[in-house]
Coordinates of C-alpha atoms in Angstrom, one line a residue:
Chain A
M1347 CA -0.1 -5.7 -26.0
P1348 CA 1.6 -8.8 -27.2
A1349 CA 2.4 -8.5 -30.9
T1350 CA 2.0 -12.2 -31.4
S1351 CA -1.7 -11.9 -31.9
A1352 CA -1.3 -9.9 -35.1
T1353 CA -0.3 -12.9 -37.2
T1354 CA -3.2 -15.2 -37.0
T1355 CA -2.8 -16.9 -40.3
G1356 CA 0.4 -18.5 -41.4
P1357 CA 1.6 -18.6 -45.0
K1358 CA -0.7 -20.7 -47.1
T1359 CA 1.2 -23.6 -48.4
S1360 CA -0.4 -26.1 -50.8
R1361 CA -0.6 -29.4 -48.9
P1362 CA -2.2 -32.5 -49.9
V1363 CA -5.6 -32.8 -48.3
R1364 CA -5.3 -35.0 -45.3
K1365 CA -7.2 -38.2 -45.2
Q1366 CA -8.4 -37.7 -41.7
A1367 CA -9.5 -34.6 -40.0
A1368 CA -7.4 -34.2 -36.9
P1369 CA -9.4 -34.4 -33.7
R1370 CA -10.0 -31.0 -32.2
A1371 CA -6.5 -30.1 -31.2
R1372 CA -6.0 -30.7 -27.5
N1373 CA -3.9 -27.8 -26.6
G1374 CA -1.7 -29.7 -24.3
P1375 CA 2.0 -29.3 -23.9
R1376 CA 2.5 -31.3 -27.1
G1377 CA -1.0 -31.1 -28.5
G1378 CA -2.1 -29.7 -31.9
R1379 CA 0.0 -28.8 -34.9
K1380 CA 3.0 -26.6 -34.4
R1381 CA 1.7 -23.4 -36.2
E1382 CA -1.8 -23.6 -34.9
F1383 CA -0.4 -24.2 -31.4
T1384 CA 1.7 -21.0 -31.5
T1385 CA -1.2 -18.9 -32.9
R1386 CA -3.6 -20.2 -30.2
R1387 CA -0.9 -19.6 -27.7
G1388 CA -0.5 -16.0 -28.8
L1389 CA -4.2 -15.5 -28.8
L1390 CA -4.5 -16.9 -25.3
I1391 CA -1.7 -14.7 -24.0
A1392 CA -3.3 -11.6 -25.6
A1393 CA -6.8 -12.5 -24.4
F1394 CA -5.6 -13.1 -20.8
M1395 CA -3.5 -9.9 -20.7
A1396 CA -6.0 -7.6 -22.4
P1397 CA -8.4 -6.7 -19.6
A1398 CA -5.5 -5.8 -17.2
A1399 CA -3.7 -3.9 -19.9
I1400 CA -6.7 -2.0 -21.0
F1401 CA -7.7 -0.9 -17.4
V1402 CA -4.2 0.2 -16.5
A1403 CA -3.7 2.0 -19.8
V1404 CA -7.0 3.9 -19.7
F1405 CA -7.2 4.8 -16.0
T1406 CA -3.5 5.0 -15.0
Y1407 CA -1.2 5.6 -17.9
Y1408 CA -3.5 7.9 -19.9
P1409 CA -4.1 10.4 -17.1
M1410 CA -0.3 10.3 -16.3
I1411 CA 0.7 11.0 -19.9
A1412 CA -2.1 13.6 -20.4
G1413 CA -0.9 15.2 -17.2
S1414 CA 2.7 15.4 -18.3
Q1415 CA 1.8 17.7 -21.2
M1416 CA -0.4 19.8 -18.8
A1417 CA 2.8 20.7 -17.0
F1418 CA 3.8 22.8 -19.9
R1419 CA 0.5 24.5 -20.4
H1420 CA -1.5 27.1 -18.6
W1421 CA -4.1 24.8 -17.1
D1422 CA -6.4 26.3 -14.4
L1423 CA -9.8 24.8 -13.6
N1424 CA -10.9 28.3 -12.6
D1425 CA -9.9 29.7 -16.0
L1426 CA -10.4 27.2 -18.8
T1427 CA -10.5 29.8 -21.6
D1428 CA -6.8 29.8 -22.0
T1429 CA -4.9 26.5 -22.1
S1430 CA -2.0 27.8 -24.1
W1431 CA 1.6 26.4 -24.1
V1432 CA 3.7 28.2 -21.5
G1433 CA 6.9 26.3 -21.6
L1434 CA 8.6 26.0 -18.3
D1435 CA 6.5 28.6 -16.6
N1436 CA 4.8 26.1 -14.3
F1437 CA 8.1 24.8 -13.1
H1438 CA 9.3 28.4 -12.5
R1439 CA 6.1 29.0 -10.4
V1440 CA 6.9 25.8 -8.3
F1441 CA 10.5 26.8 -7.7
S1442 CA 9.7 30.4 -6.8
D1443 CA 6.8 29.5 -4.5
P1444 CA 7.7 30.6 -0.9
N1445 CA 6.7 27.1 0.3
W1446 CA 9.1 25.2 -2.0
G1447 CA 12.1 25.2 0.3
T1448 CA 10.0 24.2 3.3
V1449 CA 8.3 21.4 1.3
L1450 CA 11.6 20.0 0.1
G1451 CA 13.1 20.1 3.6
N1452 CA 10.0 18.4 5.1
T1453 CA 10.1 15.7 2.4
G1454 CA 13.7 14.9 3.3
A1455 CA 12.9 14.8 7.0
W1456 CA 9.8 12.8 6.4
V1457 CA 11.6 10.1 4.4
I1458 CA 14.8 9.8 6.4
G1459 CA 13.1 10.3 9.8
S1460 CA 10.6 7.6 9.0
I1461 CA 13.0 5.1 7.3
V1462 CA 15.8 5.0 9.8
P1463 CA 13.7 4.3 12.9
Q1464 CA 11.5 1.9 11.0
L1465 CA 14.5 -0.1 9.8
V1466 CA 16.2 -0.2 13.2
I1467 CA 13.1 -1.1 15.2
G1468 CA 11.9 -3.5 12.5
F1469 CA 15.2 -5.2 12.4
A1470 CA 15.3 -5.5 16.2
L1471 CA 11.8 -6.9 16.4
A1472 CA 12.6 -9.4 13.6
L1473 CA 15.7 -10.6 15.6
W1474 CA 13.6 -11.0 18.7
L1475 CA 10.8 -12.8 16.9
R1476 CA 13.2 -15.4 15.4
R1477 CA 13.0 -17.5 18.6
R1478 CA 9.8 -19.5 18.9
F1479 CA 7.6 -18.7 21.9
R1480 CA 4.2 -19.6 22.8
F1481 CA 2.1 -16.8 21.4
R1482 CA 4.4 -15.8 18.5
G1483 CA 1.7 -16.3 15.9
V1484 CA -0.8 -14.2 17.9
Y1485 CA 1.9 -11.6 18.5
Q1486 CA 2.7 -11.3 14.8
A1487 CA -1.0 -11.0 13.9
L1488 CA -1.4 -8.2 16.5
I1489 CA 1.6 -6.1 15.4
F1490 CA 0.3 -6.5 11.8
F1491 CA -2.9 -4.6 12.6
P1492 CA -1.8 -1.1 11.8
W1493 CA -1.5 -2.3 8.3
A1494 CA -5.2 -2.8 7.9
I1495 CA -5.8 0.9 8.6
S1496 CA -5.7 3.7 6.0
G1497 CA -2.9 6.2 6.3
F1498 CA -5.5 8.9 6.5
L1499 CA -7.2 7.3 9.5
I1500 CA -3.9 6.8 11.2
G1501 CA -3.4 10.5 10.8
I1502 CA -6.8 11.1 12.5
L1503 CA -6.0 8.7 15.4
F1504 CA -2.8 10.5 16.2
R1505 CA -4.3 13.9 15.6
W1506 CA -6.7 13.1 18.4
M1507 CA -3.9 11.6 20.7
F1508 CA -1.7 14.7 20.1
N1509 CA -4.6 17.1 20.7
S1510 CA -3.2 19.9 22.8
E1511 CA -6.1 20.1 25.3
F1512 CA -7.6 16.7 25.6
G1513 CA -4.8 14.6 24.0
V1514 CA -3.7 11.5 25.7
V1515 CA -0.1 12.1 24.8
N1516 CA 0.1 15.2 26.9
D1517 CA -1.8 13.5 29.7
L1518 CA 0.7 10.6 29.8
L1519 CA 3.7 12.9 29.6
Q1520 CA 2.4 15.0 32.5
K1521 CA 1.7 11.9 34.5
A1522 CA 5.2 10.7 33.9
G1523 CA 6.5 14.1 35.0
L1524 CA 8.2 14.8 31.7
I1525 CA 6.3 18.0 30.9
D1526 CA 4.7 20.5 33.3
E1527 CA 2.0 21.9 31.1
P1528 CA 0.3 20.7 27.9
V1529 CA 2.3 21.0 24.7
A1530 CA 0.5 22.3 21.6
W1531 CA 2.0 19.6 19.4
L1532 CA 0.3 20.3 16.1
A1533 CA 0.4 24.1 16.3
D1534 CA 4.2 24.2 16.0
P1535 CA 5.8 23.1 12.8
H1536 CA 8.8 21.3 14.3
K1537 CA 6.8 19.5 17.0
A1538 CA 4.1 18.7 14.4
M1539 CA 6.8 17.0 12.2
I1540 CA 7.9 15.0 15.1
A1541 CA 4.4 13.9 15.9
V1542 CA 3.8 12.9 12.3
L1543 CA 7.0 10.9 12.2
I1544 CA 6.0 9.0 15.4
A1545 CA 2.7 8.1 13.7
N1546 CA 4.5 6.9 10.6
I1547 CA 6.9 4.8 12.6
W1548 CA 3.9 3.2 14.4
Y1549 CA 2.6 2.4 11.0
G1550 CA 5.6 1.3 9.0
V1551 CA 7.8 -0.8 11.4
T1552 CA 5.7 -3.9 10.6
F1553 CA 6.7 -4.0 7.0
F1554 CA 10.4 -4.1 7.8
T1555 CA 9.7 -6.7 10.5
I1556 CA 7.9 -9.0 8.1
M1557 CA 10.4 -8.7 5.3
I1558 CA 13.5 -9.1 7.6
L1559 CA 12.0 -11.9 9.5
A1560 CA 11.4 -13.8 6.3
A1561 CA 14.9 -13.2 5.2
L1562 CA 16.4 -14.2 8.6
Q1563 CA 14.6 -17.5 8.4
S1564 CA 16.5 -18.3 5.2
V1565 CA 20.0 -18.0 6.8
P1566 CA 21.4 -21.5 7.1
D1567 CA 22.1 -22.7 10.7
E1568 CA 25.5 -24.0 9.7
L1569 CA 26.8 -20.5 9.4
Y1570 CA 25.8 -19.7 13.0
E1571 CA 27.2 -23.0 14.2
A1572 CA 30.5 -22.2 12.4
A1573 CA 30.5 -18.7 13.9
A1574 CA 29.9 -20.1 17.4
L1575 CA 32.8 -22.5 17.0
D1576 CA 35.0 -19.6 16.0
G1577 CA 34.0 -17.9 19.2
A1578 CA 32.3 -15.0 17.5
G1579 CA 30.2 -12.9 19.8
K1580 CA 26.6 -11.7 19.2
A1581 CA 27.5 -8.4 17.6
R1582 CA 30.1 -9.9 15.4
T1583 CA 27.8 -12.7 14.2
L1584 CA 25.2 -10.0 13.4
F1585 CA 27.5 -7.8 11.4
Q1586 CA 29.6 -10.4 9.7
I1587 CA 27.1 -13.2 9.1
T1588 CA 23.5 -12.1 9.4
I1589 CA 23.6 -8.7 7.7
P1590 CA 25.7 -9.7 4.7
Y1591 CA 23.5 -12.7 4.1
I1592 CA 20.3 -10.8 4.0
R1593 CA 21.8 -7.7 2.3
V1594 CA 19.7 -8.0 -0.9
T1595 CA 16.5 -8.1 1.1
L1596 CA 17.6 -5.1 3.2
V1597 CA 18.5 -3.0 0.1
L1598 CA 15.3 -3.8 -1.8
T1599 CA 13.1 -3.3 1.2
V1600 CA 14.7 0.1 2.0
L1601 CA 14.4 1.1 -1.7
L1602 CA 10.8 0.1 -1.9
R1603 CA 9.9 1.8 1.3
V1604 CA 11.7 5.1 0.5
I1605 CA 9.7 5.3 -2.7
W1606 CA 6.5 4.3 -0.9
I1607 CA 6.9 6.8 2.0
F1608 CA 7.9 9.6 -0.4
N1609 CA 4.5 8.9 -2.2
F1610 CA 2.5 8.7 1.0
P1611 CA 0.6 11.9 1.6
D1612 CA -2.4 10.3 3.4
L1613 CA -1.1 10.3 7.0
I1614 CA 0.0 13.9 7.0
F1615 CA -3.1 14.9 5.2
G1616 CA -5.2 13.4 8.0
M1617 CA -3.0 14.5 10.9
T1618 CA -2.1 18.1 10.1
G1619 CA -3.5 18.8 6.6
G1620 CA -0.1 20.3 5.9
G1621 CA -0.7 22.9 8.6
P1622 CA 0.0 24.9 10.6
N1623 CA 0.3 27.6 7.9
N1624 CA 1.5 25.1 5.2
Q1625 CA 4.6 24.3 7.4
T1626 CA 4.2 20.5 7.4
H1627 CA 3.6 19.9 3.7
I1628 CA 5.6 17.3 1.9
V1629 CA 5.8 17.3 -1.9
T1630 CA 2.8 15.0 -2.4
T1631 CA 0.5 16.7 0.1
W1632 CA 1.3 20.0 -1.4
M1633 CA 0.6 18.6 -4.9
I1634 CA -2.8 17.4 -3.8
K1635 CA -3.6 20.8 -2.3
I1636 CA -2.6 22.6 -5.5
T1637 CA -4.7 20.1 -7.5
Q1638 CA -7.7 20.8 -5.2
Q1639 CA -7.2 24.5 -5.9
G1640 CA -7.6 23.7 -9.6
D1641 CA -4.1 24.7 -10.7
Y1642 CA -3.5 21.6 -12.8
G1643 CA -0.5 23.0 -14.6
K1644 CA 1.5 23.6 -11.5
A1645 CA 0.4 20.3 -9.9
S1646 CA 1.5 18.4 -13.1
A1647 CA 4.8 20.2 -13.0
L1648 CA 5.3 19.0 -9.5
G1649 CA 4.2 15.5 -10.5
L1650 CA 6.9 15.4 -13.2
L1651 CA 9.5 16.6 -10.7
V1652 CA 8.4 13.8 -8.3
V1653 CA 8.8 11.2 -11.1
A1654 CA 12.2 12.5 -12.1
G1655 CA 13.4 12.6 -8.5
L1656 CA 12.3 9.1 -7.8
L1657 CA 14.0 7.8 -11.0
L1658 CA 17.2 9.5 -10.1
F1659 CA 17.0 8.2 -6.5
T1660 CA 16.4 4.7 -7.6
V1661 CA 19.4 4.6 -10.0
F1662 CA 21.6 6.3 -7.5
F1663 CA 20.6 4.0 -4.7
L1664 CA 21.0 0.9 -6.7
L1665 CA 24.5 2.0 -7.8
A1666 CA 25.5 3.0 -4.3
T1667 CA 24.5 -0.3 -2.8
R1668 CA 25.7 -2.5 -5.6
E1669 CA 27.7 -5.4 -4.4
K1670 CA 31.2 -5.7 -5.6
R1671 CA 31.1 -8.8 -7.8
E1672 CA 33.0 -11.5 -6.2
V1673 CA 33.6 -14.9 -7.6
R1674 CA 32.0 -17.3 -5.1
S1675 CA 33.6 -20.7 -5.2
Chain B
M883 CA 19.1 -21.6 15.4
I884 CA 21.2 -19.4 17.6
G885 CA 22.4 -21.0 20.8
K886 CA 20.9 -20.8 24.2
E887 CA 19.4 -17.6 25.4
T888 CA 20.7 -16.0 28.6
T889 CA 18.2 -14.9 31.2
A890 CA 19.2 -11.2 30.7
G891 CA 18.7 -11.6 27.0
R892 CA 15.3 -13.1 27.5
A893 CA 14.3 -10.3 29.8
V894 CA 15.4 -7.7 27.3
R895 CA 13.5 -9.5 24.5
V896 CA 10.3 -9.8 26.5
V897 CA 10.3 -6.2 27.7
F898 CA 10.9 -4.8 24.2
L899 CA 8.4 -7.0 22.5
G900 CA 5.9 -6.1 25.2
L901 CA 6.6 -2.3 24.9
W902 CA 6.1 -2.5 21.1
L903 CA 2.9 -4.4 21.4
A904 CA 1.6 -1.8 23.9
F905 CA 2.6 1.0 21.6
T906 CA 0.9 -0.7 18.7
V907 CA -2.4 -1.5 20.4
F908 CA -2.8 1.7 22.4
P909 CA -4.0 4.1 19.6
L910 CA -6.7 1.5 18.6
Y911 CA -7.7 1.1 22.3
W912 CA -7.8 4.9 22.7
I913 CA -10.0 5.6 19.7
T914 CA -12.4 2.8 20.7
I915 CA -12.7 4.1 24.3
T916 CA -13.2 7.6 23.1
S917 CA -16.1 6.5 20.9
L918 CA -17.7 4.8 23.8
K919 CA -17.7 7.8 26.2
A920 CA -20.7 10.1 26.5
P921 CA -19.9 13.2 24.3
G922 CA -19.5 15.4 27.4
D923 CA -17.1 13.0 29.0
I924 CA -14.7 13.1 26.0
F925 CA -13.8 16.7 27.0
S926 CA -13.5 16.5 30.7
F927 CA -10.6 16.2 33.1
P928 CA -9.0 14.1 34.3
L929 CA -8.9 12.0 31.2
A930 CA -10.6 8.6 31.8
Y931 CA -8.7 5.6 30.6
W932 CA -11.6 3.4 31.5
P933 CA -14.9 5.4 31.4
E934 CA -17.3 5.1 34.3
H935 CA -20.3 4.9 32.0
F936 CA -20.2 3.5 28.5
S937 CA -22.5 5.2 26.1
L938 CA -23.5 4.6 22.5
E939 CA -24.5 8.2 22.0
N940 CA -21.7 8.9 19.6
Y941 CA -22.8 6.1 17.4
S942 CA -26.5 7.0 17.3
E943 CA -25.4 10.6 16.7
L944 CA -23.3 9.5 13.8
F945 CA -26.1 7.7 12.0
N946 CA -28.7 10.3 12.7
K947 CA -26.8 13.4 12.1
A948 CA -24.6 12.3 9.3
D949 CA -25.8 10.0 6.6
F950 CA -23.2 7.5 7.7
G951 CA -25.2 4.4 6.7
T952 CA -25.2 5.6 3.1
Y953 CA -21.4 6.2 3.1
L954 CA -20.8 2.7 4.6
T955 CA -23.0 1.1 2.0
N956 CA -21.2 3.0 -0.8
S957 CA -17.8 1.9 0.5
L958 CA -19.0 -1.7 0.8
I959 CA -20.3 -1.8 -2.8
V960 CA -17.4 -0.1 -4.3
A961 CA -14.7 -2.1 -2.4
T962 CA -16.5 -5.4 -3.0
V963 CA -17.1 -5.0 -6.7
A964 CA -13.7 -3.4 -7.5
G965 CA -11.8 -5.9 -5.3
A966 CA -13.5 -8.9 -6.9
V967 CA -13.2 -7.7 -10.5
A968 CA -9.6 -6.7 -10.0
T969 CA -8.8 -10.1 -8.5
A970 CA -10.4 -11.9 -11.4
I971 CA -8.6 -9.8 -14.0
S972 CA -5.3 -10.1 -12.2
M973 CA -5.7 -13.9 -12.0
L974 CA -5.7 -14.1 -15.8
S975 CA -2.7 -11.8 -16.3
A976 CA -0.8 -13.4 -13.4
Y977 CA -1.4 -16.9 -14.9
V978 CA 0.0 -15.9 -18.3
L979 CA 3.0 -14.1 -16.7
A980 CA 3.8 -17.1 -14.5
R981 CA 3.3 -19.9 -17.1
F982 CA 4.4 -18.4 -20.5
E983 CA 7.5 -16.9 -22.0
F984 CA 6.8 -14.2 -24.6
R985 CA 8.5 -11.1 -26.0
T986 CA 6.6 -8.4 -24.3
K987 CA 6.6 -10.0 -20.9
S988 CA 9.4 -7.9 -19.2
A989 CA 7.9 -4.7 -20.7
L990 CA 4.5 -5.6 -19.1
L991 CA 6.1 -6.3 -15.8
T992 CA 8.0 -3.1 -15.9
A993 CA 4.8 -1.2 -16.7
A994 CA 3.2 -2.8 -13.6
L995 CA 6.2 -1.8 -11.5
V996 CA 6.1 1.8 -12.7
T997 CA 2.5 2.2 -11.5
Q998 CA 3.7 1.2 -8.0
M999 CA 6.4 3.8 -8.1
I1000 CA 4.2 6.5 -9.5
P1001 CA 0.9 6.4 -7.6
A1002 CA -2.5 7.1 -9.1
F1003 CA -3.1 10.4 -7.2
I1004 CA -0.2 12.0 -9.1
A1005 CA -2.6 12.4 -12.0
L1006 CA -5.7 13.5 -10.0
G1007 CA -6.4 16.5 -12.2
P1008 CA -6.2 14.7 -15.6
L1009 CA -8.1 11.8 -14.2
Y1010 CA -10.9 14.1 -13.1
L1011 CA -11.1 15.6 -16.6
L1012 CA -11.1 12.1 -18.2
M1013 CA -13.9 11.0 -16.0
T1014 CA -15.8 14.2 -16.8
D1015 CA -15.6 13.3 -20.5
L1016 CA -16.8 9.8 -19.8
K1017 CA -19.7 11.2 -17.7
L1018 CA -18.5 9.1 -14.8
V1019 CA -17.9 11.8 -12.1
D1020 CA -19.8 11.3 -8.9
N1021 CA -20.8 7.9 -10.0
R1022 CA -20.0 4.7 -8.2
L1023 CA -19.3 2.8 -11.4
G1024 CA -16.7 5.4 -12.3
L1025 CA -14.9 5.0 -8.9
I1026 CA -15.1 1.2 -9.3
L1027 CA -13.4 1.4 -12.7
V1028 CA -10.6 3.6 -11.4
Y1029 CA -10.1 1.3 -8.3
I1030 CA -9.9 -1.8 -10.5
A1031 CA -7.0 -0.2 -12.5
V1032 CA -5.3 0.8 -9.2
C1033 CA -5.5 -2.7 -7.7
I1034 CA -4.4 -4.7 -10.8
P1035 CA -0.7 -4.2 -10.9
F1036 CA 0.2 -5.2 -7.4
C1037 CA -2.4 -7.9 -7.3
T1038 CA -1.0 -9.4 -10.5
V1039 CA 2.5 -9.5 -9.1
M1040 CA 1.2 -11.1 -5.8
L1041 CA -0.8 -13.8 -7.6
R1042 CA 2.0 -14.5 -10.0
G1043 CA 4.1 -15.4 -7.0
F1044 CA 1.4 -17.8 -5.9
F1045 CA 1.1 -19.4 -9.3
E1046 CA 4.9 -19.9 -9.5
N1047 CA 4.8 -21.7 -6.1
I1048 CA 2.7 -24.4 -7.8
P1049 CA 4.6 -26.8 -10.0
D1050 CA 3.7 -26.9 -13.7
A1051 CA 3.4 -30.6 -13.5
L1052 CA 0.0 -30.2 -11.9
E1053 CA -1.7 -28.7 -15.0
E1054 CA 0.4 -30.8 -17.4
A1055 CA -0.9 -34.0 -15.8
A1056 CA -4.4 -32.7 -16.1
M1057 CA -3.9 -31.7 -19.8
I1058 CA -2.4 -35.1 -20.6
D1059 CA -5.5 -36.6 -19.0
G1060 CA -7.5 -34.7 -21.7
L1061 CA -8.5 -31.5 -20.0
S1062 CA -8.2 -28.3 -22.1
R1063 CA -5.9 -25.6 -20.8
F1064 CA -8.9 -23.6 -19.5
A1065 CA -10.3 -26.6 -17.7
A1066 CA -6.9 -27.3 -16.2
L1067 CA -6.7 -23.7 -15.0
F1068 CA -10.2 -23.4 -13.6
R1069 CA -10.7 -26.9 -12.3
V1070 CA -7.2 -27.9 -11.1
L1071 CA -5.1 -24.9 -10.5
L1072 CA -7.4 -22.3 -9.1
P1073 CA -8.9 -24.6 -6.4
V1074 CA -5.3 -25.2 -5.1
M1075 CA -4.7 -21.5 -5.0
R1076 CA -7.9 -20.6 -3.2
P1077 CA -6.3 -19.2 0.0
G1078 CA -4.0 -17.0 -2.1
I1079 CA -6.9 -15.7 -4.2
V1080 CA -9.0 -14.9 -1.1
A1081 CA -6.0 -13.1 0.4
A1082 CA -5.6 -11.1 -2.9
F1083 CA -9.3 -10.2 -2.8
I1084 CA -9.0 -9.0 0.9
F1085 CA -5.9 -7.0 0.1
N1086 CA -7.8 -5.3 -2.8
F1087 CA -10.9 -4.8 -0.7
V1088 CA -9.0 -3.1 2.1
N1089 CA -7.1 -0.9 -0.2
C1090 CA -10.3 0.3 -1.9
W1091 CA -12.1 0.6 1.4
N1092 CA -9.4 2.9 2.7
E1093 CA -8.7 5.0 -0.4
L1094 CA -9.1 8.7 0.0
F1095 CA -7.8 11.0 -2.7
L1096 CA -9.4 9.4 -5.7
S1097 CA -12.8 9.2 -4.0
V1098 CA -12.6 12.8 -2.7
T1099 CA -11.8 14.0 -6.2
L1100 CA -14.4 11.9 -8.0
M1101 CA -17.3 11.8 -5.5
N1102 CA -18.9 15.0 -4.4
S1103 CA -22.6 14.4 -3.7
D1104 CA -23.7 13.1 -0.3
A1105 CA -25.5 10.1 -1.9
N1106 CA -22.3 8.8 -3.4
K1107 CA -19.6 9.6 -0.8
T1108 CA -17.5 6.8 0.6
T1109 CA -16.5 6.7 4.3
P1110 CA -13.0 8.2 4.0
T1111 CA -14.6 11.1 2.0
A1112 CA -17.1 11.6 4.8
L1113 CA -14.4 11.5 7.5
N1114 CA -12.5 14.1 5.5
G1115 CA -15.7 16.2 5.5
F1116 CA -15.7 16.0 9.3
I1117 CA -12.3 17.8 9.5
S1118 CA -12.6 20.5 6.9
S1119 CA -13.9 22.9 9.5
F1120 CA -11.8 24.1 12.4
N1121 CA -14.0 22.3 14.9
I1122 CA -13.7 18.5 14.8
D1123 CA -16.5 16.7 16.4
W1124 CA -14.4 14.1 18.0
G1125 CA -17.3 12.1 19.3
S1126 CA -18.7 11.3 15.9
M1127 CA -15.2 11.2 14.4
S1128 CA -14.1 8.4 16.8
A1129 CA -17.3 6.4 16.2
A1130 CA -16.8 6.7 12.5
A1131 CA -13.2 5.8 12.7
V1132 CA -14.0 2.6 14.7
F1133 CA -16.6 1.7 12.1
T1134 CA -14.1 2.2 9.3
I1135 CA -11.3 0.3 11.0
L1136 CA -13.2 -2.7 12.4
P1137 CA -14.1 -4.5 9.1
T1138 CA -10.6 -4.2 7.8
M1139 CA -9.0 -5.5 11.0
V1140 CA -11.3 -8.5 11.0
L1141 CA -10.5 -9.2 7.3
F1142 CA -6.8 -8.9 7.9
A1143 CA -6.9 -11.2 10.8
F1144 CA -8.2 -13.8 8.4
A1145 CA -5.8 -13.2 5.6
S1146 CA -2.6 -11.8 7.2
R1147 CA -0.7 -15.0 6.9
H1148 CA -1.3 -15.2 3.2
I1149 CA -0.7 -11.6 2.6
V1150 CA 2.6 -11.9 4.4
Q1151 CA 3.4 -14.8 2.2
G1152 CA 2.5 -12.9 -1.0
L1153 CA 4.6 -10.0 0.1
T1154 CA 7.7 -11.9 1.0
S1155 CA 7.6 -14.2 -2.0
G1156 CA 6.1 -12.0 -4.7
A1157 CA 7.8 -8.8 -3.8
V1158 CA 11.3 -10.1 -3.1
K1159 CA 11.4 -12.1 -6.3
G1160 CA 9.7 -9.1 -8.0

C-alpha cells in the first residue's frame, strides 16, 4: 500500500483568510494548490491500487506465507490434533521419499525436453512467417489455437491419441510402416515422458513464434542490406545479425518459459496423472498429489523448494546470459 | 526485408509451414470426429478418419447421464463474473502504474511479477483452510474471489502496456478543457482502449474457464462443479468413457477457441508489448 495516503493533512500554518474561495480545484496537471494536489494524488493512487492489492494479498500472498510456516510443522488433514513444530522433518521426508529422484529427473527432462524443441521450432516458424503471403493472418490465427485450450484438456486430447488400443498415433505409425504392432505408450515411463513432451511441444511452440516474430520485425532492414552487400550468406546473417539483435527477447522468453513450464502440472496431470506407478511425476504434479492426500506439511516443504529452486535458477540464468557491457558508439 | 526467395527456399517454407499446421490442427480434428461417432464405432477397427455415420449420441449421453449443463453454467457464471471484475480492478491499478510515479511502484510491480513466478496452486492446502474459515468452500462466490486474485497481476501488466501506448497528451487536453481526472479516464481514455480491454477480459475469461486445480480443491458438490472438475471426474476411474469425454472436451474447447479467434490479435499485442517491456 502506498504510504502517501497516511499524511492527509499538512502542517497547519496560520494564513490570512483568503478573500475568495478558490473554485473547486480542478485536478488537472497544474490545477489546485500544491499541497492539496499531492494529497489528492496520494489518495487517488491508494484508492486505485487498493482493490488489486487487497485481492492479491488475501488470496495469493496470505496462503503462500501461511503455507511456508506449514512446511516446518506436522500438518496432516487426516490428523489435525497435532500441528506441532517439527523443524526440517518435512524436508527430510521429501528427500528420503523413493519418488524424489525420479521426480527431479523427470522435471529436468520435462523442462529441457520442452524448451529446446519449442525454441528451435518456434524460431524456424517465425523466420518463415516473416515473409508476407496471402493467408499469413489466417495461418497465425490457426497456429494460435492450442493456446485457447487448458493444459489439462490438452493432456486429455493426447491421452486419447496415444491410447494403446484405439489411439490414432499407433494407427498412423502402423500405416506408415514404422511399427509392427501397437505400442503401449502411456504404460511405459520413458515412452510416456516422450508422449507428454510431444504434447507440450504442440502446445508451447506458438509462444516462441509470437515473441520471436515480433522481435524479428524490429530488426532494421539496413542491417540486412549491409550484410547482403558484404556477401554474407543466410547462415552468417542469421548468427551474426539476427540472433545478436534479438538476443534480449530470446533470453527473456526462454527465462519466462522455463519458469512457466516448470510450474505447469496441468498437461501431465491430464495425460498420465503422474502414472504409470508415479513414474511420470514432475515436482508440481507430485506436490498436488501430496496436497490431495492431505499431507500439507510435506506439500508446503516441496513448495518452498520449488520457490528456492526458481529463484536460484533465475539469478543464475540472468548472470550466465548477461551481455558483456560494450560501449556502443 | 531479406532479398529474393529461391524456389527451393520457398518449397521448404511451404512444406514446413504446412506440416506444422497439420500437426496443430489434427488433435482438434480428431477429438471432434471422435465425439461425432456412435459410441460403438469409437472402439472398432479399422479406425475411421471420416465416420460413415455421424451421431450425436455422445452429446445426448453427456447431458443425460452427467449433469453437464450444470457444470457448463457454473463455469460460465464463474468465468464471466471473475473475468469482468478482475478486468475492472486491473484497469484501475494499470492506470495508476502507467500514469503516476510513486515510491512503492516498483515494489508493487515486483509483487505482481512474483505471483507469476509462483503460481496459485503452490498454496492449495493453505488456501483451502482459508476458504474453510471464510465459509466459502464449495461456493461459487468463493471460487470467483480466488480467480479474481489469480487474474489481476498479469491483467494489470497487460493493460498497463496498453495505457502506455496512448500518449498522456490525450487526457491532459481533456483536463485542460475542464474535465476532472476521472472523467478524462472514463470518457476519453477508456473508449480509446476498448479493444485492449475486451482482449484482457477474454484472456481472463479463458483462464478461469480452463482452470482446474483451484476448482477441484474448492468445489466438491455436483451442483457447484465447473467443467474441468467434471472432466477430471471422468478419468479418476480406470475406465475412461471416451465417448462422453470427447463430447465434453469439444464443448469445453469450442467457446474458448471462438473467443480467442476474436481477440488473438490484441492478446498477441499485449503479450509482445507488455511482457517484453515488463
